[in-house]
Amino acid sequence: MRVLIVEDEPNLGQQLKSTLEGAGYAIDLATDGEEGHFLGSTESYDAIVLDLGLPEIDGLTVLDRWRKEGKVTPVLVLTARDSWSDKVAGLDAGADDYVAKPFQTEELIARLRALIRRASGNASSELTAGDVRLDTRSGKVTRAGEPVKLTAQEYKLLSYLLHHKGKVVSRTELIEHIYDQDFDRDSNTIEVFVTRIRKKLGQDVITTIRGLGYSLEDPDA
Amino acid sequence: MRVLIVEDEPNLGQQLKSTLEGAGYAIDLATDGEEGHFLGSTESYDAIVLDLGLPEIDGLTVLDRWRKEGKVTPVLVLTARDSWSDKVAGLDAGADDYVAKPFQTEELIARLRALIRRASGNASSELTAGDVRLDTRSGKVTRAGEPVKLTAQEYKLLSYLLHHKGKVVSRTELIEHIYDQDFDRDSNTIEVFVTRIRKKLGQDVITTIRGLGYSLEDPDA
DNA sequence: AGACAAGAATGCGTGTTCTGATCGTCGAGG
DNA sequence: CCTCGACGATCAGAACACGCATTCTTGTCT
């Protein structure tokens, strides 16, 4: 699970980062609205934690822009305790949840977990590309109707590629999403699993884009 | 089945908790609206019992917020006997059923059971998979017509799997629904009970999906 | 006191994941 | 068009984690 934190106050930002990393999330930290907006628009996160009081661009504006761009990533907003108007405006602008400062980090983690669960819950349980079919509910994978048995890691990898089909996914991105905590970057496990998936599902399923990463093309698209 | 009770009056709250625990539910008890709302938003319950007369935040407000957050957990509302307006408002705000105070605990249990059944889309009180049959009303389990004696925890575990048959259920999910909030997460009890159920009902009933969880396949489907 | 259930601890076998080495291939530059 | 270098693919064995069985402790109910 990859989470973006947009928080200008350095101490709080760093603290949040380490806490959430400890909870098993991969964290990117943006220290102002500009950077936050950019990262949120270009990278793909499972959730975003957004402080409303930011320099340069206001948090609400950032949120608003994302929504206008069609981003549906769940956003958890941090507000000052008593600014009700912030809350209301935040919810209007498309925030999915809010936490008032100061807060217990446990509360933040709990809400983040709930948010991600909720968001992934209303996703359809079937992912497909060509004749490859993956049902997230039952954890079953088939190719041309034939059931294929995948191990846990193979499954996670394929599932991530399906979630981002058509897009080039870098090895780093895969590592960040499949493993929690930071993981030895120079290791070829991803390659190993790609090989294994290809063996089970066929060579043509995953395309290698040299120097960039992997991509899963959908012939239907 | 895990249920949240939001009830400010300590005696009644405790009494409800023990009664429902006796009926085989895992119970979390919140004593005010704030806490209730938080737990309801962040944890996952199969149903919620909500008293409308609460300090701090009113019960109706809590309910309303949950619904606005997109929570679909069935909620059973407790109202004073004659406050019709409460009932109406409650149903408007998204309550699924109400019980007037004072009430017979049997009635509450019955309605709760009905509520959970309704929510999970089962018209009857019978859950089946292959030749395994579980009757939620009488709490009896049979395999190929032969009655099988299960202990309370074994029953809960099996019942949860039957409610979600065909789906992969992670150990965490099982723990969250079978036990209440504070429970040692790293313990192997789930495995132990799976083993015990398999011993009583046969090896083939529960399938292990390594690294992901357990699943109960329905051969009829 | 005895029986039973729940949960904790332990050891073990097996399948999975990782590592490191080697082989293959693509593409840029001569 | 060929060569070389870099990057990716593949393989095999080692290390590891997972899930299972079994035993033991504790607590509860009769």
Short mmCIF file of C-alpha atoms (C1' of nucleotides) in Angstrom, two decimals:
data_model
loop_
_atom_site.label_atom_id
_atom_site.label_comp_id
_atom_site.label_asym_id
_atom_site.label_seq_id
_atom_site.Cartn_x
_atom_site.Cartn_y
_atom_site.Cartn_z
CA MET A 1 0.00 0.00 0.00
CA ARG A 2 1.43 3.33 -1.10
CA VAL A 3 0.38 6.57 0.53
CA LEU A 4 1.16 10.21 -0.22
CA ILE A 5 1.42 12.67 2.64
CA VAL A 6 1.09 16.37 1.87
CA GLU A 7 2.19 18.27 4.96
CA ASP A 8 4.21 21.49 5.12
CA GLU A 9 5.23 21.32 8.74
CA PRO A 10 8.54 19.36 8.58
CA ASN A 11 8.39 17.76 12.03
CA LEU A 12 4.86 16.53 11.72
CA GLY A 13 5.48 15.37 8.19
CA GLN A 14 8.52 13.32 9.11
CA GLN A 15 6.82 11.90 12.14
CA LEU A 16 3.82 10.82 10.12
CA LYS A 17 6.07 9.31 7.52
CA SER A 18 7.94 7.11 9.98
CA THR A 19 4.81 6.13 11.86
CA LEU A 20 3.02 5.02 8.74
CA GLU A 21 6.10 3.31 7.42
CA GLY A 22 6.17 1.42 10.66
CA ALA A 23 2.60 0.41 9.95
CA GLY A 24 3.71 -1.11 6.70
CA TYR A 25 2.92 1.61 4.19
CA ALA A 26 5.21 2.94 1.51
CA ILE A 27 5.22 6.72 1.95
CA ASP A 28 5.96 9.68 -0.30
CA LEU A 29 6.13 13.01 1.43
CA ALA A 30 5.37 16.32 -0.26
CA THR A 31 6.09 19.51 1.65
CA ASP A 32 3.98 21.96 -0.25
CA GLY A 33 0.82 22.08 -2.31
CA GLU A 34 2.59 22.38 -5.62
CA GLU A 35 4.67 19.26 -5.13
CA GLY A 36 1.73 17.46 -3.53
CA HIS A 37 -0.52 18.17 -6.43
CA PHE A 38 2.11 17.08 -8.92
CA LEU A 39 2.83 13.79 -7.17
CA GLY A 40 -0.84 13.07 -6.62
CA SER A 41 -1.56 13.62 -10.28
CA THR A 42 1.32 11.68 -11.75
CA GLU A 43 1.98 8.84 -9.33
CA SER A 44 -0.53 6.28 -8.22
CA TYR A 45 -1.37 5.98 -4.56
CA ASP A 46 -3.76 3.88 -2.57
CA ALA A 47 -4.62 6.88 -0.41
CA ILE A 48 -3.54 10.46 0.25
CA VAL A 49 -3.22 12.32 3.55
CA LEU A 50 -3.65 16.03 2.91
CA ASP A 51 -3.13 18.92 5.30
CA LEU A 52 -5.39 21.84 4.46
CA GLY A 53 -3.14 24.59 5.74
CA LEU A 54 -0.40 24.73 3.13
CA PRO A 55 1.84 27.46 1.73
CA GLU A 56 1.78 28.27 -1.99
CA ILE A 57 -1.40 26.48 -2.90
CA ASP A 58 -4.12 25.84 -0.39
CA GLY A 59 -4.95 22.23 0.39
CA LEU A 60 -8.53 22.62 -0.67
CA THR A 61 -7.45 23.87 -4.06
CA VAL A 62 -5.20 20.87 -4.49
CA LEU A 63 -8.02 18.52 -3.60
CA ASP A 64 -10.38 20.31 -5.90
CA ARG A 65 -7.95 20.07 -8.81
CA TRP A 66 -7.43 16.36 -8.33
CA ARG A 67 -11.14 15.78 -8.41
CA LYS A 68 -11.55 17.90 -11.49
CA GLU A 69 -8.78 15.87 -13.13
CA GLY A 70 -10.84 12.80 -12.38
CA LYS A 71 -8.61 11.38 -9.65
CA VAL A 72 -10.62 9.08 -7.40
CA THR A 73 -7.87 8.22 -4.93
CA PRO A 74 -9.32 8.36 -1.42
CA VAL A 75 -8.18 11.48 0.42
CA LEU A 76 -8.00 11.91 4.17
CA VAL A 77 -7.92 15.55 5.19
CA LEU A 78 -6.17 16.98 8.26
CA THR A 79 -7.92 20.01 9.73
CA ALA A 80 -7.49 22.24 12.73
CA ARG A 81 -9.69 20.97 15.53
CA ASP A 82 -12.45 23.50 15.53
CA SER A 83 -12.61 24.81 12.01
CA TRP A 84 -15.94 23.39 11.05
CA SER A 85 -15.99 25.39 7.91
CA ASP A 86 -12.86 23.56 6.79
CA LYS A 87 -14.52 20.24 7.36
CA VAL A 88 -17.59 21.15 5.43
CA ALA A 89 -15.62 22.64 2.58
CA GLY A 90 -13.35 19.62 2.59
CA LEU A 91 -16.19 17.19 2.27
CA ASP A 92 -17.70 19.33 -0.45
CA ALA A 93 -14.45 19.32 -2.36
CA GLY A 94 -14.40 15.56 -2.29
CA ALA A 95 -12.51 14.47 0.82
CA ASP A 96 -13.36 10.99 1.96
CA ASP A 97 -12.61 11.44 5.62
CA TYR A 98 -11.12 13.99 7.95
CA VAL A 99 -9.11 13.95 11.16
CA ALA A 100 -8.85 16.96 13.44
CA LYS A 101 -5.47 18.15 14.69
CA PRO A 102 -4.10 17.35 17.13
CA PHE A 103 -4.82 13.67 16.69
CA GLN A 104 -3.74 10.29 17.99
CA THR A 105 -1.64 8.55 15.38
CA GLU A 106 -3.60 5.39 16.12
CA GLU A 107 -6.71 7.19 15.02
CA LEU A 108 -5.08 8.29 11.80
CA ILE A 109 -3.87 4.79 11.03
CA ALA A 110 -7.26 3.29 11.82
CA ARG A 111 -9.03 5.72 9.56
CA LEU A 112 -6.53 5.28 6.80
CA ARG A 113 -7.00 1.54 6.96
CA ALA A 114 -10.76 1.94 6.83
CA LEU A 115 -10.49 4.34 3.93
CA ILE A 116 -8.38 2.00 1.85
CA ARG A 117 -10.61 -0.93 2.67
CA ARG A 118 -13.70 1.01 1.71
CA ALA A 119 -12.17 2.18 -1.53
CA SER A 120 -10.99 -1.23 -2.62
CA GLY A 121 -14.28 -2.73 -1.54
CA ASN A 122 -16.38 -1.02 -4.14
CA ALA A 123 -14.04 -1.90 -6.93
CA SER A 124 -15.37 -4.61 -9.15
CA SER A 125 -13.92 -7.96 -8.24
CA GLU A 126 -13.00 -8.92 -11.77
CA LEU A 127 -9.91 -7.73 -13.55
CA THR A 128 -9.31 -8.82 -17.12
CA ALA A 129 -6.91 -8.29 -19.99
CA GLY A 130 -7.44 -10.28 -23.13
CA ASP A 131 -8.30 -13.79 -22.07
CA VAL A 132 -6.63 -13.43 -18.71
CA ARG A 133 -9.12 -13.10 -15.90
CA LEU A 134 -8.52 -12.46 -12.21
CA ASP A 135 -11.24 -12.50 -9.59
CA THR A 136 -10.15 -10.63 -6.49
CA ARG A 137 -13.00 -12.03 -4.43
CA SER A 138 -12.17 -15.67 -4.83
CA GLY A 139 -8.49 -15.13 -5.64
CA LYS A 140 -8.80 -17.22 -8.76
CA VAL A 141 -7.00 -16.67 -12.05
CA THR A 142 -7.89 -18.15 -15.42
CA ARG A 143 -6.45 -17.93 -18.90
CA ALA A 144 -8.88 -18.64 -21.72
CA GLY A 145 -11.16 -20.20 -19.16
CA GLU A 146 -8.47 -22.56 -17.87
CA PRO A 147 -7.80 -22.13 -14.16
CA VAL A 148 -4.20 -21.28 -13.33
CA LYS A 149 -2.69 -21.72 -9.89
CA LEU A 150 -0.58 -18.77 -8.76
CA THR A 151 1.34 -18.34 -5.54
CA ALA A 152 0.72 -15.37 -3.27
CA GLN A 153 3.45 -13.16 -4.72
CA GLU A 154 2.72 -14.06 -8.30
CA TYR A 155 -0.89 -13.18 -7.62
CA LYS A 156 -0.06 -9.81 -6.08
CA LEU A 157 2.21 -8.91 -8.95
CA LEU A 158 -0.31 -9.83 -11.60
CA SER A 159 -3.08 -8.09 -9.73
CA TYR A 160 -1.08 -4.88 -9.60
CA LEU A 161 -0.35 -5.00 -13.29
CA LEU A 162 -3.99 -5.60 -14.06
CA HIS A 163 -4.97 -2.66 -11.89
CA HIS A 164 -2.70 -0.52 -14.03
CA LYS A 165 -3.04 -2.18 -17.40
CA GLY A 166 -1.81 -0.21 -20.36
CA LYS A 167 0.55 1.73 -18.12
CA VAL A 168 4.27 1.08 -17.85
CA VAL A 169 5.04 -0.01 -14.34
CA SER A 170 8.59 0.36 -13.07
CA ARG A 171 10.26 -2.28 -10.98
CA THR A 172 10.52 0.18 -8.10
CA GLU A 173 6.81 0.82 -8.23
CA LEU A 174 6.09 -2.88 -8.11
CA ILE A 175 8.41 -3.42 -5.19
CA GLU A 176 6.83 -0.56 -3.30
CA HIS A 177 3.37 -1.97 -3.74
CA ILE A 178 4.01 -5.62 -3.26
CA TYR A 179 6.30 -5.50 -0.28
CA ASP A 180 5.69 -3.54 2.87
CA GLN A 181 8.54 -1.61 4.46
CA ASP A 182 11.54 -0.83 2.39
CA PHE A 183 12.92 -3.80 0.65
CA ASP A 184 16.36 -4.51 -0.71
CA ARG A 185 16.19 -2.56 -3.96
CA ASP A 186 18.89 -4.38 -5.85
CA SER A 187 17.41 -7.77 -6.06
CA ASN A 188 15.88 -9.41 -9.06
CA THR A 189 12.83 -10.96 -7.43
CA ILE A 190 10.48 -9.03 -9.65
CA GLU A 191 12.15 -10.47 -12.74
CA VAL A 192 11.91 -13.92 -11.22
CA PHE A 193 8.20 -13.59 -10.64
CA VAL A 194 7.58 -12.11 -14.06
CA THR A 195 9.30 -15.14 -15.52
CA ARG A 196 7.19 -17.47 -13.45
CA ILE A 197 3.95 -15.75 -14.35
CA ARG A 198 4.88 -15.89 -18.01
CA LYS A 199 5.55 -19.60 -17.64
CA LYS A 200 2.12 -20.16 -16.18
CA LEU A 201 0.06 -17.76 -18.24
CA GLY A 202 1.99 -17.52 -21.48
CA GLN A 203 4.83 -15.38 -22.75
CA ASP A 204 2.65 -12.75 -24.34
CA VAL A 205 0.83 -11.60 -21.21
CA ILE A 206 3.44 -9.24 -19.80
CA THR A 207 5.43 -6.97 -22.09
CA THR A 208 8.91 -5.80 -21.14
CA ILE A 209 9.72 -2.18 -21.81
CA ARG A 210 13.46 -2.09 -21.67
CA GLY A 211 14.92 0.40 -19.23
CA LEU A 212 11.49 1.38 -17.93
CA GLY A 213 9.65 -1.58 -16.59
CA TYR A 214 6.78 -3.84 -17.47
CA SER A 215 3.41 -3.32 -19.00
CA LEU A 216 0.28 -5.35 -19.42
CA GLU A 217 -1.51 -4.52 -22.64
CA ASP A 218 -5.21 -5.06 -23.06
CA PRO A 219 -5.90 -6.23 -26.60
CA ASP A 220 -9.55 -5.26 -26.15
CA ALA A 221 -8.67 -1.63 -25.64
CA MET B 1 -20.49 -12.12 13.99
CA ARG B 2 -19.22 -8.88 15.37
CA VAL B 3 -21.58 -6.23 16.67
CA LEU B 4 -21.06 -2.69 17.94
CA ILE B 5 -23.29 -1.40 20.72
CA VAL B 6 -23.54 2.36 21.21
CA GLU B 7 -25.25 2.95 24.53
CA ASP B 8 -24.47 5.62 27.11
CA GLU B 9 -26.28 4.12 30.05
CA PRO B 10 -23.60 1.88 31.63
CA ASN B 11 -25.89 -0.73 33.16
CA LEU B 12 -27.93 -1.30 30.06
CA GLY B 13 -24.83 -1.28 27.90
CA GLN B 14 -23.05 -3.89 29.96
CA GLN B 15 -26.15 -6.00 30.20
CA LEU B 16 -26.65 -5.93 26.46
CA LYS B 17 -23.01 -6.78 25.92
CA SER B 18 -23.12 -9.89 28.09
CA THR B 19 -26.48 -11.01 26.73
CA LEU B 20 -25.32 -10.77 23.15
CA GLU B 21 -21.98 -12.32 23.96
CA GLY B 22 -23.95 -15.18 25.42
CA ALA B 23 -25.74 -15.42 22.10
CA GLY B 24 -22.40 -15.89 20.38
CA TYR B 25 -21.62 -12.41 19.14
CA ALA B 26 -18.33 -10.58 19.50
CA ILE B 27 -19.23 -7.23 21.04
CA ASP B 28 -17.59 -3.82 21.14
CA LEU B 29 -19.24 -1.30 23.44
CA ALA B 30 -19.07 2.46 22.91
CA THR B 31 -20.40 4.70 25.64
CA ASP B 32 -20.86 7.91 23.72
CA GLY B 33 -21.60 9.15 20.25
CA GLU B 34 -18.07 10.26 19.46
CA GLU B 35 -16.53 6.91 20.27
CA GLY B 36 -19.41 5.08 18.63
CA HIS B 37 -19.04 7.01 15.43
CA PHE B 38 -15.31 6.45 15.36
CA LEU B 39 -15.53 2.71 15.93
CA GLY B 40 -18.35 2.34 13.46
CA SER B 41 -16.34 4.17 10.83
CA THR B 42 -13.05 2.43 11.30
CA GLU B 43 -13.80 -1.11 12.37
CA SER B 44 -15.92 -3.53 10.47
CA TYR B 45 -19.07 -4.86 12.06
CA ASP B 46 -21.84 -7.12 10.89
CA ALA B 47 -24.41 -4.94 12.63
CA ILE B 48 -24.67 -1.99 14.99
CA VAL B 49 -27.09 -1.40 17.89
CA LEU B 50 -27.50 2.32 18.40
CA ASP B 51 -29.27 4.14 21.20
CA LEU B 52 -30.67 7.45 20.03
CA GLY B 53 -30.42 9.33 23.31
CA LEU B 54 -26.72 9.96 23.66
CA PRO B 55 -24.61 12.69 25.27
CA GLU B 56 -22.15 14.71 23.14
CA ILE B 57 -23.42 13.74 19.74
CA ASP B 58 -26.96 12.65 19.20
CA GLY B 59 -27.53 9.13 17.93
CA LEU B 60 -29.29 10.34 14.84
CA THR B 61 -26.33 12.49 13.91
CA VAL B 62 -24.03 9.54 14.28
CA LEU B 63 -26.23 7.43 12.05
CA ASP B 64 -26.49 10.18 9.51
CA ARG B 65 -22.74 10.56 9.36
CA TRP B 66 -22.17 6.88 8.82
CA ARG B 67 -24.57 6.88 5.93
CA LYS B 68 -22.96 9.96 4.41
CA GLU B 69 -19.61 8.20 4.69
CA GLY B 70 -21.09 5.38 2.70
CA LYS B 71 -21.32 2.85 5.52
CA VAL B 72 -23.92 0.23 4.76
CA THR B 73 -23.65 -1.76 7.96
CA PRO B 74 -27.16 -2.61 9.18
CA VAL B 75 -28.15 -0.48 12.15
CA LEU B 76 -30.74 -1.35 14.74
CA VAL B 77 -31.97 1.68 16.65
CA LEU B 78 -33.13 1.72 20.26
CA THR B 79 -35.85 4.30 20.96
CA ALA B 80 -37.98 5.30 23.90
CA ARG B 81 -41.33 3.55 23.72
CA ASP B 82 -43.55 6.35 22.63
CA SER B 83 -41.37 8.71 20.71
CA TRP B 84 -42.74 8.08 17.29
CA SER B 85 -40.93 11.02 15.89
CA ASP B 86 -37.65 9.36 16.80
CA LYS B 87 -38.63 6.27 14.92
CA VAL B 88 -39.54 8.14 11.82
CA ALA B 89 -36.43 10.25 11.91
CA GLY B 90 -34.36 7.16 12.54
CA LEU B 91 -35.72 5.34 9.55
CA ASP B 92 -35.21 8.44 7.48
CA ALA B 93 -31.60 8.62 8.53
CA GLY B 94 -31.07 5.09 7.40
CA ALA B 95 -31.86 2.79 10.31
CA ASP B 96 -32.74 -0.73 9.27
CA ASP B 97 -34.90 -1.63 12.23
CA TYR B 98 -35.87 -0.28 15.61
CA VAL B 99 -36.73 -1.69 19.01
CA ALA B 100 -38.65 0.30 21.60
CA LYS B 101 -37.37 0.53 25.16
CA PRO B 102 -38.02 -1.25 27.41
CA PHE B 103 -37.64 -4.44 25.42
CA GLN B 104 -37.25 -8.16 25.84
CA THR B 105 -33.69 -9.15 25.10
CA GLU B 106 -35.05 -12.10 23.13
CA GLU B 107 -36.74 -9.69 20.81
CA LEU B 108 -33.56 -7.75 20.34
CA ILE B 109 -31.58 -10.89 19.57
CA ALA B 110 -34.20 -12.12 17.14
CA ARG B 111 -34.29 -8.82 15.30
CA LEU B 112 -30.54 -8.61 15.23
CA ARG B 113 -30.31 -12.06 13.76
CA ALA B 114 -32.93 -11.19 11.16
CA LEU B 115 -31.09 -8.00 10.33
CA ILE B 116 -27.78 -9.71 9.75
CA ARG B 117 -29.44 -12.42 7.72
CA ARG B 118 -31.24 -9.90 5.57
CA ALA B 119 -28.08 -7.88 5.03
CA SER B 120 -26.11 -10.87 3.86
CA GLY B 121 -28.78 -11.59 1.31
CA ASN B 122 -29.99 -14.83 2.81
CA ALA B 123 -33.69 -15.32 2.99
CA SER B 124 -33.51 -18.49 5.01
CA SER B 125 -31.70 -19.25 8.22
CA GLU B 126 -29.92 -22.11 6.54
CA LEU B 127 -26.43 -21.83 5.19
CA THR B 128 -25.12 -24.65 3.05
CA ALA B 129 -22.12 -25.63 0.99
CA GLY B 130 -22.10 -29.04 -0.59
CA ASP B 131 -23.43 -31.45 2.00
CA VAL B 132 -22.53 -29.21 4.90
CA ARG B 133 -25.55 -27.54 6.41
CA LEU B 134 -25.72 -24.95 9.17
CA ASP B 135 -28.91 -23.65 10.71
CA THR B 136 -28.38 -20.27 12.32
CA ARG B 137 -31.62 -20.44 14.28
CA SER B 138 -31.02 -23.69 16.07
CA GLY B 139 -27.24 -23.51 15.83
CA LYS B 140 -27.05 -27.02 14.48
CA VAL B 141 -24.60 -28.28 11.91
CA THR B 142 -24.84 -31.41 9.81
CA ARG B 143 -22.66 -33.04 7.21
CA ALA B 144 -24.45 -35.34 4.76
CA GLY B 145 -27.38 -35.36 7.15
CA GLU B 146 -25.23 -36.51 10.05
CA PRO B 147 -25.34 -34.07 12.97
CA VAL B 148 -21.94 -32.71 13.98
CA LYS B 149 -21.22 -31.12 17.34
CA LEU B 150 -19.19 -27.93 17.10
CA THR B 151 -17.93 -25.73 19.91
CA ALA B 152 -18.84 -22.06 20.03
CA GLN B 153 -15.72 -20.81 18.27
CA GLU B 154 -15.74 -23.57 15.69
CA TYR B 155 -19.32 -22.64 14.94
CA LYS B 156 -18.56 -18.94 14.57
CA LEU B 157 -15.67 -19.62 12.27
CA LEU B 158 -17.64 -21.97 10.07
CA SER B 159 -20.60 -19.64 10.03
CA TYR B 160 -18.48 -16.75 8.86
CA LEU B 161 -16.97 -18.82 6.09
CA LEU B 162 -20.41 -19.97 4.99
CA HIS B 163 -21.64 -16.39 4.93
CA HIS B 164 -18.80 -15.61 2.56
CA LYS B 165 -18.51 -18.81 0.63
CA GLY B 166 -16.51 -18.66 -2.57
CA LYS B 167 -14.57 -15.72 -1.23
CA VAL B 168 -11.04 -15.84 0.12
CA VAL B 169 -11.16 -14.86 3.75
CA SER B 170 -7.92 -13.69 5.33
CA ARG B 171 -6.97 -14.65 8.82
CA THR B 172 -7.17 -10.99 9.83
CA GLU B 173 -10.71 -10.76 8.54
CA LEU B 174 -11.69 -13.84 10.51
CA ILE B 175 -10.11 -12.52 13.68
CA GLU B 176 -11.80 -9.16 13.22
CA HIS B 177 -15.23 -10.73 12.92
CA ILE B 178 -14.99 -13.52 15.40
CA TYR B 179 -13.32 -11.68 18.21
CA ASP B 180 -13.87 -8.20 19.55
CA GLN B 181 -11.41 -5.33 19.40
CA ASP B 182 -8.67 -6.27 21.77
CA PHE B 183 -7.28 -9.56 20.72
CA ASP B 184 -3.74 -10.74 20.25
CA ARG B 185 -3.31 -10.62 16.50
CA ASP B 186 -0.32 -12.91 16.30
CA SER B 187 -1.64 -16.12 17.60
CA ASN B 188 -2.46 -19.24 15.72
CA THR B 189 -5.93 -19.87 17.06
CA ILE B 190 -7.53 -19.56 13.66
CA GLU B 191 -5.32 -22.32 12.35
CA VAL B 192 -6.13 -24.42 15.37
CA PHE B 193 -9.85 -24.07 14.84
CA VAL B 194 -9.61 -24.73 11.14
CA THR B 195 -7.82 -27.94 11.98
CA ARG B 196 -10.51 -28.88 14.48
CA ILE B 197 -13.34 -28.17 12.08
CA ARG B 198 -11.63 -30.21 9.42
CA LYS B 199 -11.34 -33.07 11.87
CA LYS B 200 -15.05 -32.98 12.55
CA LEU B 201 -16.41 -32.19 9.12
CA GLY B 202 -13.79 -33.61 6.80
CA GLN B 203 -10.61 -32.33 5.23
CA ASP B 204 -12.22 -31.13 2.03
CA VAL B 205 -14.60 -28.60 3.54
CA ILE B 206 -12.19 -25.68 3.98
CA THR B 207 -9.60 -24.92 1.31
CA THR B 208 -6.33 -23.22 2.24
CA ILE B 209 -5.07 -20.55 -0.12
CA ARG B 210 -1.50 -20.18 0.95
CA GLY B 211 -0.46 -16.65 1.78
CA LEU B 212 -3.98 -15.32 1.36
CA GLY B 213 -6.32 -17.12 3.69
CA TYR B 214 -9.06 -19.71 3.68
CA SER B 215 -11.97 -20.30 1.40
CA LEU B 216 -15.07 -22.42 1.47
CA GLU B 217 -16.03 -23.64 -1.97
CA ASP B 218 -19.58 -24.48 -2.84
CA PRO B 219 -19.59 -27.45 -5.24
CA ASP B 220 -23.17 -26.56 -6.20
CA ALA B 221 -22.10 -23.24 -7.64
"C1'" DA C 1 -13.41 -32.81 41.27
"C1'" DG C 2 -13.96 -33.73 36.55
"C1'" DA C 3 -14.89 -32.59 31.87
"C1'" DC C 4 -14.55 -29.62 28.34
"C1'" DA C 5 -13.25 -25.56 25.60
"C1'" DA C 6 -10.08 -21.84 24.38
"C1'" DG C 7 -5.90 -20.36 23.38
"C1'" DA C 8 -0.58 -20.49 23.64
"C1'" DA C 9 3.53 -22.83 22.55
"C1'" DT C 10 6.30 -25.98 20.01
"C1'" DG C 11 8.24 -28.71 16.32
"C1'" DC C 12 7.99 -30.30 11.78
"C1'" DG C 13 7.30 -30.87 6.75
"C1'" DT C 14 6.53 -28.71 2.57
"C1'" DG C 15 6.02 -25.30 -0.80
"C1'" DT C 16 7.44 -20.67 -1.66
"C1'" DT C 17 10.56 -16.99 -2.07
"C1'" DC C 18 15.07 -15.17 -2.55
"C1'" DT C 19 19.88 -15.06 -3.98
"C1'" DG C 20 23.58 -15.28 -6.95
"C1'" DA C 21 25.46 -17.02 -11.08
"C1'" DT C 22 25.03 -17.66 -15.84
"C1'" DC C 23 22.95 -17.21 -20.17
"C1'" DG C 24 20.41 -14.64 -23.70
"C1'" DT C 25 18.99 -10.63 -26.12
"C1'" DC C 26 18.32 -5.97 -27.48
"C1'" DG C 27 20.05 -1.82 -29.27
"C1'" DA C 28 23.48 1.89 -29.78
"C1'" DG C 29 27.61 3.16 -32.08
"C1'" DG C 30 31.20 2.31 -34.93
"C1'" DC D 1 26.04 -4.99 -40.55
"C1'" DC D 2 28.74 -6.38 -36.72
"C1'" DT D 3 30.37 -5.83 -31.96
"C1'" DC D 4 30.09 -4.75 -27.49
"C1'" DG D 5 27.90 -3.47 -23.36
"C1'" DA D 6 24.01 -3.29 -20.61
"C1'" DC D 7 19.92 -5.04 -19.28
"C1'" DG D 8 16.70 -8.68 -18.67
"C1'" DA D 9 15.64 -13.81 -18.40
"C1'" DT D 10 16.40 -18.06 -16.51
"C1'" DC D 11 17.97 -21.63 -13.38
"C1'" DA D 12 19.08 -24.20 -9.21
"C1'" DG D 13 19.89 -24.51 -4.57
"C1'" DA D 14 19.50 -22.41 -0.02
"C1'" DA D 15 16.87 -20.03 3.27
"C1'" DC D 16 12.69 -19.13 4.86
"C1'" DA D 17 7.91 -18.72 6.08
"C1'" DC D 18 3.63 -20.84 6.23
"C1'" DG D 19 0.27 -23.81 7.77
"C1'" DC D 20 -0.61 -28.15 10.37
"C1'" DA D 21 -0.61 -31.16 14.11
"C1'" DT D 22 -0.08 -31.93 18.73
"C1'" DT D 23 0.55 -30.91 23.42
"C1'" DC D 24 0.02 -28.12 27.45
"C1'" DT D 25 -1.94 -24.47 30.38
"C1'" DT D 26 -5.61 -21.98 31.89
"C1'" DG D 27 -10.23 -21.07 32.77
"C1'" DT D 28 -15.11 -22.24 33.04
"C1'" DC D 29 -19.17 -24.94 33.69
"C1'" DT D 30 -21.43 -28.96 35.74
#
